[in-house]
Amino acid sequence: MNVSVKLFGTLPRHVPGYDARSGLVVALPEGADVGRLIEQLGIPASRLGMVSVDGKLVKSSHRLQGGERVHVFQRIFGG
Amino acid sequence: MKLIRVDMTNATVTTRDVPEEFTNLGGRALTSLLINAEVPADCDPLGPDNKLIFAPGYFSATPLVNTSRLSVGAKSPLTGGIKESNVGGTVARDLARLGITAVVVEGRPEDGKTFVLKIDENGEASLADAGRIWGSRTYEMVEQIRDQLGPDYSVTGIGPAGEMQLSAASIQTTDFDGRPCRAAGRGGLGAVMGSKGLKALVVHKKGNAPAPLADPEAFKTAAREYARAVRADEFSGEVLPELGSAVLVAPINAAGALPTRNAREGQFEGADHISGETMAQIIRERGGKTTHKGCAQCIINCSNEYVDREGKYVTSSLEYETIWSMGAMIGNDDLDTIARLDFLCDDIGLDTISTGVAVAVAMDAGYKPFGDGRAAIEMLEEVAGGTDFGKVIGNGPVAVGKHFGHPRVPVVKGQSMAAYDPRAIQGMAVTYATSPMGADHTAGWVVDQSLEDFGGTLDRFSAEGQVEASRNTQIHMAAVDSVGICDFAQSGLAAPGGLENVCKMIAAKSGKAFTEADWTDLGTRVLKAERDFNRRAGFTSQDDRLAPMFYEEPLPPHNKVVIISDEEMDKTFDF
């Protein structure tokens, strides 16, 4: 199954060849969860903030079906 | 250390040593404690009894990085309570370099006279007739002052909105490049400055008499450690320099917490067009600056220079709160329009948050359709022109709600919320409701603690733990705002041993022991003074509540309301 992935903040630095305009299409084994996707992308756990699937935040144990839009964010701080 | 009192009634200036009870204080601690001690709580905020106080943070002009923060305090014409609004640029460093701990502006000229307050390279303060500088917008004001005095002065002053004493008026100050694009935005302090007939505070940049450090070596060692932590942190060392605070647009939108179309929704379909990533790409393509030093002593460089299609300067710095207030909140997904609105707010001297929300309330009331950027620009020009409707907009969201008889006004204590909808992050409901400042995101930002999906400790839709989280963060921030560390450089405090390090620096400057318990006591002392002032100004626990819309209208996509009960809100300050 495939999911489309967009990386935010400075996360593209960790994924060689990432194109900000088109994002990435990632092939995953059936039943893979978000944690598996992040591992496959090669993003270090320490760099991960949050992940949304089709516009809603999910936990890393969230199981993917294929065809979703996955957005990956860094830890944030602000004001 | 010097405390300068400026009596606007008689146009006189006196300089004295800081009184004993206010020594070893700076920033918000100094402004709030002085206001609570000296300003009658029931006074007219725009009358002669109010005082406008400028105080650099305790660490300003020390070797510590990211500490050019100026606290500005007064009784607020927007909230009717005490106010501290802080701002970067260079002025805090400039004042502190001259050994000036605070400038207290009192009284009011009887005869409509207007002034510029100049502090020269020896720290001598004097008032001069504002002449034709009065009436100018801020970029022109800075140019006129530079023509008269040369480039060696920072300028902190008001535009037409402050001169007209409108409640959303900001005080603008010059950035590292001398542009008046840094704002003490919140609470209408520009109106207080205008009521005193003071157009600008002009401070020489090259003073050479900062407060001595009791133990310079200990201070420098701790300061080096702090700077290392700020550089090593992913957010302050890598993300902010590349994207600025605008990086928050996408994740807060993903969290369903980006107030959209006057907070009718929590996600904006145009968020991709106004995200930090898109902004940085546009700036790069046009030859602007994505990384820019806005403030003295800064090593983060979160600022940017937004340019138009011809590469010409539009504004600096385009930041998260403004992108939200002039973007999602008014349904506008055009960054060029947002940048123009940001510039206009700086130039007219308006708080971008209150003004964007005022425009949003007007649109929500049906005055113009959401997303009409041209209409938003026209509304701001009306403020500058002083039309009747312009004054309504310039007085902020509550005034606009009253004008249209429209009940959906997202405020607490008369001040609009910022770019985090409290229905999607319950901890922000506590901070907005209970902060003595009114709805203020910087008073206790608990967003990171609330995103439990990855690393946070709180369930953002549950009431559990929110009051405690907000209380602790508000106490901490009251202390941070007093030492004058930039919000974005708090990575140095959050690092292992960070707070201990900061305590070491306070001790190394003052020569007196300072523990982590003293840090909490400092924040608590500030909040107590602020709440005491507000109580005497007539505030009760009923004022520690959000606008009804937050309790009554579920916010899509999560369809939650604020569930923190009044009883829980009232436990926030258990001291």
XYZ file of C-alpha atoms in Angstrom:
654
model
C 0.000 0.000 0.000
C 1.058 3.580 -0.563
C 0.621 6.725 1.516
C 1.493 10.275 0.527
C 3.766 12.044 2.972
C 4.554 15.698 3.587
C 7.350 16.746 5.901
C 7.274 20.026 7.785
C 9.773 22.286 9.522
C 13.335 21.163 8.912
C 12.452 17.454 8.688
C 13.169 17.361 4.921
C 16.868 17.529 5.863
C 16.584 13.961 7.143
C 15.048 12.532 3.980
C 17.383 12.809 0.976
C 15.697 13.846 -2.277
C 12.518 15.087 -0.599
C 10.694 17.667 -2.740
C 8.716 20.222 -0.747
C 6.199 20.860 -3.538
C 5.254 17.295 -4.373
C 6.001 15.518 -1.100
C 6.689 11.778 -1.141
C 4.781 8.628 -1.952
C 5.903 5.845 0.379
C 5.246 2.141 -0.164
C 4.536 0.229 3.055
C 3.649 -3.360 3.911
C -0.054 -3.956 4.511
C -1.131 -3.112 8.053
C 1.881 -0.917 8.812
C 1.433 1.706 11.483
C 2.656 5.307 11.669
C 5.669 4.257 13.744
C 6.790 1.942 10.942
C 6.408 4.731 8.379
C 8.557 7.100 10.436
C 11.214 4.404 10.840
C 11.213 3.732 7.113
C 11.580 7.457 6.381
C 14.686 7.456 8.557
C 13.516 10.284 10.810
C 15.194 9.937 14.245
C 12.677 9.534 17.080
C 14.197 12.539 18.840
C 13.207 14.713 15.872
C 9.566 13.686 15.804
C 6.847 15.994 17.119
C 3.492 14.863 15.875
C 1.851 13.146 12.934
C -1.497 13.787 11.306
C -3.370 11.420 9.027
C -5.956 13.032 6.777
C -5.943 16.141 8.921
C -6.224 14.526 12.363
C -3.417 13.962 14.841
C -2.706 10.314 15.537
C -0.426 8.243 17.760
C 2.449 6.212 16.363
C 0.412 3.024 16.830
C -2.210 4.270 14.348
C -2.672 1.619 11.642
C -2.596 2.876 8.056
C -4.994 1.627 5.355
C -3.276 2.980 2.251
C -4.137 6.134 0.343
C -3.926 8.482 3.358
C -2.244 11.886 3.467
C 0.311 11.800 6.260
C 1.853 15.005 7.606
C 4.898 14.774 9.859
C 5.836 17.614 12.202
C 8.657 18.445 14.549
C 8.401 19.214 18.231
C 7.127 22.758 18.610
C 7.635 25.528 21.055
C 6.175 28.924 20.906
C 4.316 31.970 21.671
C 21.201 52.223 38.959
C 19.019 54.967 37.582
C 15.262 55.427 37.574
C 14.124 58.283 35.360
C 10.816 59.980 36.132
C 9.253 62.101 33.417
C 6.488 64.428 34.568
C 4.492 65.262 31.439
C 2.277 67.777 33.292
C 5.211 70.102 33.924
C 7.544 68.733 31.251
C 10.267 67.956 33.784
C 12.653 65.057 34.140
C 14.245 63.777 37.354
C 16.787 61.010 37.665
C 17.324 59.161 40.934
C 18.766 55.892 42.180
C 16.350 52.973 42.155
C 14.601 52.807 45.561
C 15.764 49.999 47.834
C 12.566 47.927 47.561
C 12.875 47.750 43.773
C 16.561 46.871 43.492
C 17.578 43.665 41.734
C 14.355 43.656 39.749
C 13.808 44.218 36.056
C 11.288 43.809 33.274
C 7.793 42.723 34.224
C 8.594 42.465 37.943
C 9.601 46.102 38.007
C 6.735 47.432 35.863
C 4.050 45.456 37.676
C 5.330 46.102 41.218
C 5.760 49.826 40.509
C 2.301 50.124 38.954
C 0.700 48.272 41.835
C 2.506 50.538 44.301
C 2.046 53.880 42.560
C -0.935 53.888 40.183
C -4.424 54.295 41.695
C -6.189 51.118 40.543
C -9.416 52.961 39.805
C -7.802 55.687 37.700
C -8.686 56.536 34.114
C -6.097 54.622 32.036
C -5.871 57.627 29.720
C -5.820 60.191 32.519
C -2.938 61.885 34.353
C -2.836 59.371 37.222
C -1.824 56.435 35.065
C 1.904 55.791 34.605
C 3.648 54.309 31.616
C 6.765 52.403 32.598
C 9.582 51.155 30.380
C 11.921 48.629 32.011
C 14.604 46.451 30.392
C 14.848 42.884 31.642
C 17.212 42.218 34.540
C 19.651 40.495 32.151
C 19.518 43.120 29.366
C 23.018 44.341 28.385
C 24.698 41.527 30.300
C 26.817 38.943 28.425
C 23.773 36.625 28.250
C 22.306 36.114 24.763
C 18.701 36.878 23.721
C 17.997 39.329 26.511
C 17.145 42.595 24.769
C 13.556 42.484 26.031
C 11.784 45.652 27.116
C 8.771 45.412 29.409
C 6.223 48.187 29.024
C 3.635 48.505 31.770
C 0.605 50.632 32.663
C -3.057 50.296 33.519
C -4.542 49.091 30.254
C -7.279 51.020 28.440
C -8.222 47.769 26.695
C -8.711 45.546 29.761
C -9.044 48.080 32.591
C -6.462 46.010 34.465
C -2.709 45.946 34.853
C -0.676 45.332 31.717
C 2.825 44.278 30.837
C 3.653 43.902 27.172
C 7.210 43.106 26.164
C 9.135 43.693 22.993
C 12.534 43.018 21.439
C 14.560 45.210 19.116
C 17.499 47.038 20.662
C 15.977 49.502 23.146
C 16.195 47.251 26.215
C 19.896 46.726 25.627
C 20.319 50.440 24.916
C 18.654 51.533 28.166
C 20.499 48.925 30.207
C 23.847 49.939 28.668
C 23.198 53.409 30.018
C 22.586 52.002 33.492
C 18.886 52.865 33.323
C 16.613 50.438 35.165
C 13.311 52.116 34.352
C 11.715 55.157 32.745
C 8.449 56.177 34.433
C 6.226 58.543 32.436
C 3.662 60.329 34.602
C 1.011 63.065 34.384
C -0.372 64.579 31.225
C 0.249 67.879 29.421
C -2.714 70.209 29.962
C -2.527 72.101 26.732
C -2.196 69.447 24.061
C 1.585 69.744 23.884
C 3.455 66.804 22.417
C 6.992 65.624 23.085
C 9.875 63.366 22.222
C 11.913 62.039 25.154
C 15.589 61.743 24.309
C 18.193 59.911 26.374
C 21.722 60.751 25.237
C 24.986 58.807 25.386
C 25.529 59.911 28.994
C 22.115 58.732 30.080
C 20.813 62.305 30.380
C 17.088 62.512 29.591
C 15.368 65.548 28.127
C 11.998 66.417 26.618
C 11.718 68.237 23.315
C 8.711 69.497 21.377
C 7.548 66.715 19.012
C 6.810 69.339 16.376
C 5.812 67.865 13.079
C 6.903 64.382 14.108
C 3.504 64.199 15.841
C 1.046 63.028 13.210
C 3.471 60.740 11.418
C 3.202 57.027 10.885
C 5.990 55.048 12.530
C 8.297 54.457 9.543
C 8.166 58.188 8.785
C 8.596 59.011 12.484
C 11.824 57.007 12.560
C 13.078 58.713 9.421
C 12.406 62.186 10.804
C 14.141 61.372 14.081
C 17.102 59.875 12.235
C 17.346 63.032 10.113
C 17.556 65.090 13.293
C 19.741 62.885 15.475
C 21.577 60.497 13.202
C 21.564 56.697 13.246
C 22.828 56.106 16.785
C 19.436 56.052 18.494
C 16.775 53.399 18.937
C 13.260 54.765 18.546
C 10.286 53.506 20.528
C 7.039 55.249 19.755
C 3.496 55.410 18.494
C 1.690 55.889 15.225
C -1.677 57.516 14.497
C -3.577 54.843 16.477
C -1.682 55.711 19.659
C -2.061 59.428 19.043
C -5.830 58.899 18.780
C -5.672 56.882 22.009
C -7.313 53.809 20.495
C -7.421 50.692 22.665
C -5.650 48.397 20.188
C -2.737 50.822 19.730
C 0.741 49.360 20.043
C 4.086 50.821 20.946
C 6.529 50.101 18.113
C 10.267 49.933 18.502
C 13.135 49.741 16.053
C 14.725 46.419 15.196
C 18.403 45.677 14.708
C 18.249 47.437 11.315
C 16.444 50.478 12.701
C 12.944 49.747 11.395
C 9.938 50.221 13.716
C 8.662 46.703 13.166
C 8.832 45.320 16.694
C 5.698 45.800 18.782
C 4.692 45.894 22.410
C 1.331 45.097 20.952
C -1.045 43.969 23.582
C -3.282 45.945 25.869
C -3.412 49.310 24.098
C -0.264 50.747 25.677
C 0.188 52.958 22.608
C -2.978 54.775 23.697
C -1.470 55.438 27.134
C 1.655 56.861 25.475
C -0.587 59.000 23.252
C -2.574 60.252 26.251
C 0.682 61.516 27.740
C 1.512 63.429 24.572
C 4.674 61.349 24.169
C 5.402 60.449 20.560
C 8.671 58.636 21.074
C 11.338 57.503 23.491
C 14.681 57.886 21.740
C 17.674 56.165 23.330
C 21.355 56.349 22.399
C 22.682 52.955 21.407
C 26.239 53.288 22.579
C 26.039 53.738 26.309
C 28.851 52.342 28.352
C 27.597 52.163 31.934
C 25.708 48.902 32.383
C 25.002 47.594 35.867
C 28.138 45.940 37.229
C 28.209 42.180 37.659
C 29.108 41.084 41.190
C 30.931 38.040 39.841
C 31.655 38.550 36.116
C 33.480 35.248 35.640
C 30.687 33.165 37.173
C 28.165 35.064 35.063
C 30.074 34.550 31.823
C 30.572 30.844 32.470
C 26.842 30.348 33.046
C 25.956 32.567 30.063
C 28.202 30.526 27.763
C 26.486 27.354 28.941
C 23.083 28.912 28.293
C 24.028 29.997 24.761
C 25.325 26.508 24.003
C 21.943 25.039 24.981
C 20.044 27.540 22.806
C 22.228 26.665 19.811
C 22.020 22.918 20.440
C 18.235 22.840 20.674
C 16.512 21.711 17.496
C 13.776 24.360 17.644
C 15.813 27.436 18.592
C 18.995 26.293 16.862
C 17.581 24.988 13.591
C 13.829 25.429 13.019
C 13.370 29.065 14.089
C 16.378 30.354 12.117
C 15.082 28.690 8.956
C 11.333 29.252 9.246
C 10.624 31.584 12.161
C 7.562 31.235 14.365
C 5.490 30.784 11.182
C 6.498 27.128 11.417
C 3.618 26.787 13.892
C 0.878 27.322 11.278
C 0.882 23.757 9.929
C 1.052 21.793 13.205
C -1.484 23.956 15.044
C -3.796 23.635 12.053
C -3.261 19.871 12.106
C -4.193 19.906 15.777
C -7.489 21.574 14.861
C -6.567 24.515 17.065
C -6.048 27.264 14.458
C -8.987 29.659 14.977
C -10.512 30.198 11.557
C -13.131 32.759 10.391
C -13.570 34.322 13.802
C -13.084 30.964 15.512
C -15.973 29.216 13.820
C -13.595 26.385 12.858
C -10.274 25.039 14.100
C -8.766 24.190 10.720
C -8.228 26.480 7.753
C -8.396 24.960 4.284
C -5.927 27.618 3.104
C -3.306 26.783 5.744
C -0.895 25.359 3.159
C -0.826 28.735 1.396
C 0.146 30.612 4.548
C 2.381 28.079 6.308
C 5.914 28.862 7.414
C 7.236 26.440 4.821
C 5.370 28.256 2.017
C 6.409 31.640 3.365
C 10.081 30.653 3.443
C 9.883 29.359 -0.115
C 8.297 32.609 -1.355
C 10.872 34.723 0.470
C 13.756 32.654 -0.938
C 12.417 32.791 -4.494
C 11.998 36.563 -4.326
C 15.388 37.239 -2.754
C 14.236 38.255 0.722
C 15.663 36.974 3.993
C 14.302 33.909 5.756
C 16.897 34.259 8.508
C 17.254 37.722 9.992
C 18.499 39.238 13.226
C 15.700 41.385 14.641
C 16.974 42.031 18.144
C 20.222 42.945 19.864
C 22.018 40.085 21.616
C 20.109 37.520 19.516
C 21.718 34.272 18.357
C 18.501 32.667 17.031
C 17.622 35.047 14.180
C 13.966 33.959 13.946
C 13.080 37.180 12.129
C 12.657 37.474 8.371
C 12.321 40.113 5.659
C 9.290 39.590 3.476
C 9.617 41.106 0.018
C 7.258 41.604 -2.918
C 7.530 40.104 -6.408
C 10.087 42.771 -7.332
C 12.188 41.884 -4.304
C 11.254 45.108 -2.520
C 10.880 45.191 1.267
C 7.314 44.775 2.515
C 7.650 43.955 6.204
C 9.721 42.380 8.928
C 9.068 40.045 10.542
C 6.132 37.991 9.355
C 5.278 35.871 12.387
C 2.871 33.154 13.412
C 0.402 35.284 15.364
C 0.010 37.822 12.560
C -0.205 35.157 9.860
C -3.063 33.725 11.885
C -4.872 36.960 12.822
C -4.645 38.462 9.334
C -4.903 35.044 7.648
C -6.960 32.145 8.995
C -8.895 34.308 11.458
C -10.242 36.508 8.646
C -10.378 33.653 6.114
C -7.555 35.117 4.008
C -5.048 32.714 2.429
C -2.935 35.280 0.576
C 0.476 35.833 2.171
C 1.119 39.051 0.246
C -2.032 40.553 1.743
C -1.057 39.323 5.198
C 2.383 40.924 4.794
C 0.794 44.207 3.723
C -1.565 44.131 6.732
C 1.384 43.401 9.021
C 3.252 46.405 7.634
C 0.189 48.636 8.006
C -0.265 47.600 11.645
C 3.384 48.434 12.385
C 3.162 51.715 10.492
C -0.148 52.857 12.021
C 0.884 51.478 15.416
C -1.661 48.726 15.964
C -1.513 45.355 17.691
C -1.731 42.807 14.877
C -3.602 40.328 17.088
C -6.324 42.660 18.389
C -6.684 44.327 14.999
C -6.959 41.081 13.038
C -9.548 39.810 15.486
C -11.414 43.138 15.266
C -11.564 42.704 11.475
C -12.676 39.085 11.958
C -15.529 40.134 14.249
C -16.623 42.769 11.703
C -16.608 40.150 8.938
C -18.444 37.680 11.152
C -21.076 40.347 11.756
C -21.573 40.585 7.991
C -19.811 43.900 7.345
C -17.621 42.293 4.643
C -17.171 38.679 3.547
C -14.488 36.519 5.139
C -11.416 36.307 2.945
C -11.765 39.826 1.542
C -8.187 41.008 1.996
C -8.799 44.309 0.242
C -11.586 45.107 2.710
C -9.199 44.341 5.592
C -6.620 46.761 4.153
C -9.325 49.422 3.796
C -10.404 48.925 7.408
C -6.829 49.534 8.585
C -6.529 52.632 6.419
C -9.739 53.858 8.048
C -8.041 53.527 11.438
C -5.151 55.671 10.208
C -7.580 58.173 8.707
C -9.466 58.501 11.979
C -12.930 57.835 10.547
C -15.701 56.864 12.975
C -15.605 53.247 11.820
C -11.811 53.274 11.818
C -11.908 54.202 15.492
C -14.234 51.270 16.154
C -11.751 48.868 14.530
C -8.829 50.540 16.309
C -10.516 50.061 19.653
C -10.408 46.290 19.205
C -12.825 43.363 18.999
C -15.131 44.315 21.897
C -15.774 47.735 20.354
C -16.523 46.081 17.010
C -18.906 43.598 18.655
C -20.751 46.470 20.334
C -20.885 48.463 17.103
C -22.597 45.648 15.212
C -24.498 44.153 18.162
C -22.589 40.958 17.441
C -22.059 38.520 20.319
C -19.219 36.356 18.929
C -16.229 38.211 20.373
C -13.352 35.901 21.384
C -11.917 37.804 24.352
C -11.121 37.602 28.049
C -11.077 40.813 30.083
C -11.642 42.677 26.827
C -8.474 41.348 25.167
C -8.666 38.969 22.222
C -7.240 35.502 22.386
C -4.261 34.539 20.244
C -3.702 31.776 17.692
C -4.548 28.758 19.844
C -8.212 27.940 20.213
C -8.836 26.993 23.851
C -11.507 24.465 22.877
C -8.851 22.327 21.179
C -6.192 22.865 23.885
C -7.939 23.100 27.251
C -4.812 24.282 29.049
C -4.864 27.462 26.974
C -8.412 28.053 28.247
C -6.986 28.265 31.773
C -4.205 30.642 30.759
C -6.484 32.901 28.716
C -9.127 33.005 31.454
C -6.934 33.568 34.474
C -3.945 35.595 33.307
C -4.094 39.081 34.857
C -3.307 40.326 31.339
C -6.497 39.061 29.686
C -6.324 36.425 26.943
C -2.572 36.242 26.375
C -0.802 33.235 24.886
C 2.636 34.200 26.157
C 1.461 34.343 29.789
C 1.388 30.557 30.004
C 1.894 28.618 26.780
C 1.016 24.999 27.535
C 0.533 23.783 23.967
C 3.570 21.502 23.937
C 2.539 19.863 27.195
C -0.938 19.299 25.758
C -0.053 17.429 22.593
C 0.149 14.066 24.288
C 0.132 12.053 21.090
C 3.871 12.447 20.855
C 5.551 13.312 24.090
C 3.143 15.666 25.902
C 1.851 14.696 29.312
C -1.674 16.145 29.159
C -4.771 15.091 27.251
C -5.686 18.354 25.557
C -9.414 17.596 25.584
C -9.501 16.659 29.281
C -9.648 19.071 32.213
C -7.239 16.937 34.198
C -3.959 18.604 35.072
C -4.654 21.735 33.019
C -5.027 24.126 35.939
C -1.771 22.988 37.494
C 0.079 23.143 34.172
C -1.164 26.662 33.483
C -0.405 27.835 37.052
C 3.169 26.547 36.937
C 3.784 27.982 33.479
C 2.291 31.374 34.394
C 4.537 31.604 37.482
C 7.563 30.592 35.410
C 6.738 33.098 32.634
C 6.280 35.952 35.101
C 9.873 35.289 36.189
C 11.118 34.860 32.581
C 9.521 38.199 31.604
C 11.256 39.810 34.565
C 14.781 38.691 33.742
C 14.059 39.506 30.097
C 14.921 36.240 28.379
C 13.291 35.950 24.954
C 10.443 33.407 24.863
C 12.156 31.592 21.997
C 15.425 31.281 23.898
C 13.761 29.359 26.694
C 15.439 26.254 25.343
C 18.332 27.355 27.528
C 16.041 27.162 30.548
C 14.471 23.877 29.501
C 17.842 22.159 29.027
C 19.132 19.985 31.883
C 20.389 22.310 34.614
C 18.994 25.328 32.731
C 17.063 26.876 35.603
C 19.962 26.326 37.992
C 22.154 28.102 35.478
C 19.797 31.091 35.305
C 19.694 31.272 39.107
C 23.505 31.318 39.087
C 23.441 34.305 36.738
C 20.970 36.224 38.909
C 23.242 35.575 41.899
C 26.349 36.494 39.881
C 24.807 39.837 38.914
C 23.273 40.773 42.280
C 25.908 39.289 44.561
C 23.166 37.643 46.592
C 22.290 33.944 46.714
C 19.398 33.018 44.431
C 17.801 29.561 44.458
C 15.222 27.815 42.315
C 12.728 28.461 45.116
C 13.534 32.170 44.779
C 12.698 31.895 41.062
C 9.226 30.577 41.888
C 8.857 33.248 44.567
C 9.745 35.936 42.017
C 7.069 34.756 39.568
C 4.527 34.411 42.362
C 5.318 37.868 43.711
C 4.701 39.389 40.274
C 1.400 37.572 39.755
C 0.245 38.497 43.263
C 0.922 42.180 42.612
C -0.896 42.027 39.290
C -3.906 40.284 40.780
C -3.950 42.686 43.687
C -4.069 45.620 41.274
C -6.837 44.022 39.228
C -8.871 43.254 42.340
C -8.630 46.877 43.415
C -9.558 47.929 39.883
C -12.806 46.009 40.318
C -12.039 42.575 38.882
C -13.587 39.500 40.517
C -13.396 35.776 39.783
C -16.209 36.364 37.288
C -13.660 38.129 35.096
C -11.534 34.953 34.994
C -13.883 33.471 32.419
C -13.766 33.082 28.662
C -16.315 34.608 26.294
C -19.534 32.504 26.193
C -18.843 31.240 22.644
C -16.023 29.043 23.962
C -18.323 27.233 26.406
C -21.302 27.021 24.045
C -20.098 26.465 20.462
C -18.305 23.178 19.639
C -15.223 23.804 17.495
C -14.837 21.669 14.360
C -13.182 19.329 13.543
C -13.079 17.935 17.089
C -16.352 19.544 18.116
C -15.246 20.268 21.663
C -16.077 23.158 23.983
C -14.122 24.438 26.967
C -14.851 22.085 29.855
C -12.782 23.651 32.641
C -15.346 24.496 35.326
C -15.502 27.857 37.078
C -14.463 26.159 40.332
C -11.357 24.757 38.659
C -10.521 28.118 37.072
C -10.690 29.692 40.517
C -8.105 27.218 41.834
C -5.475 28.459 39.382
C -4.041 30.999 41.759
C -4.084 29.213 45.086
C -1.842 31.759 46.718
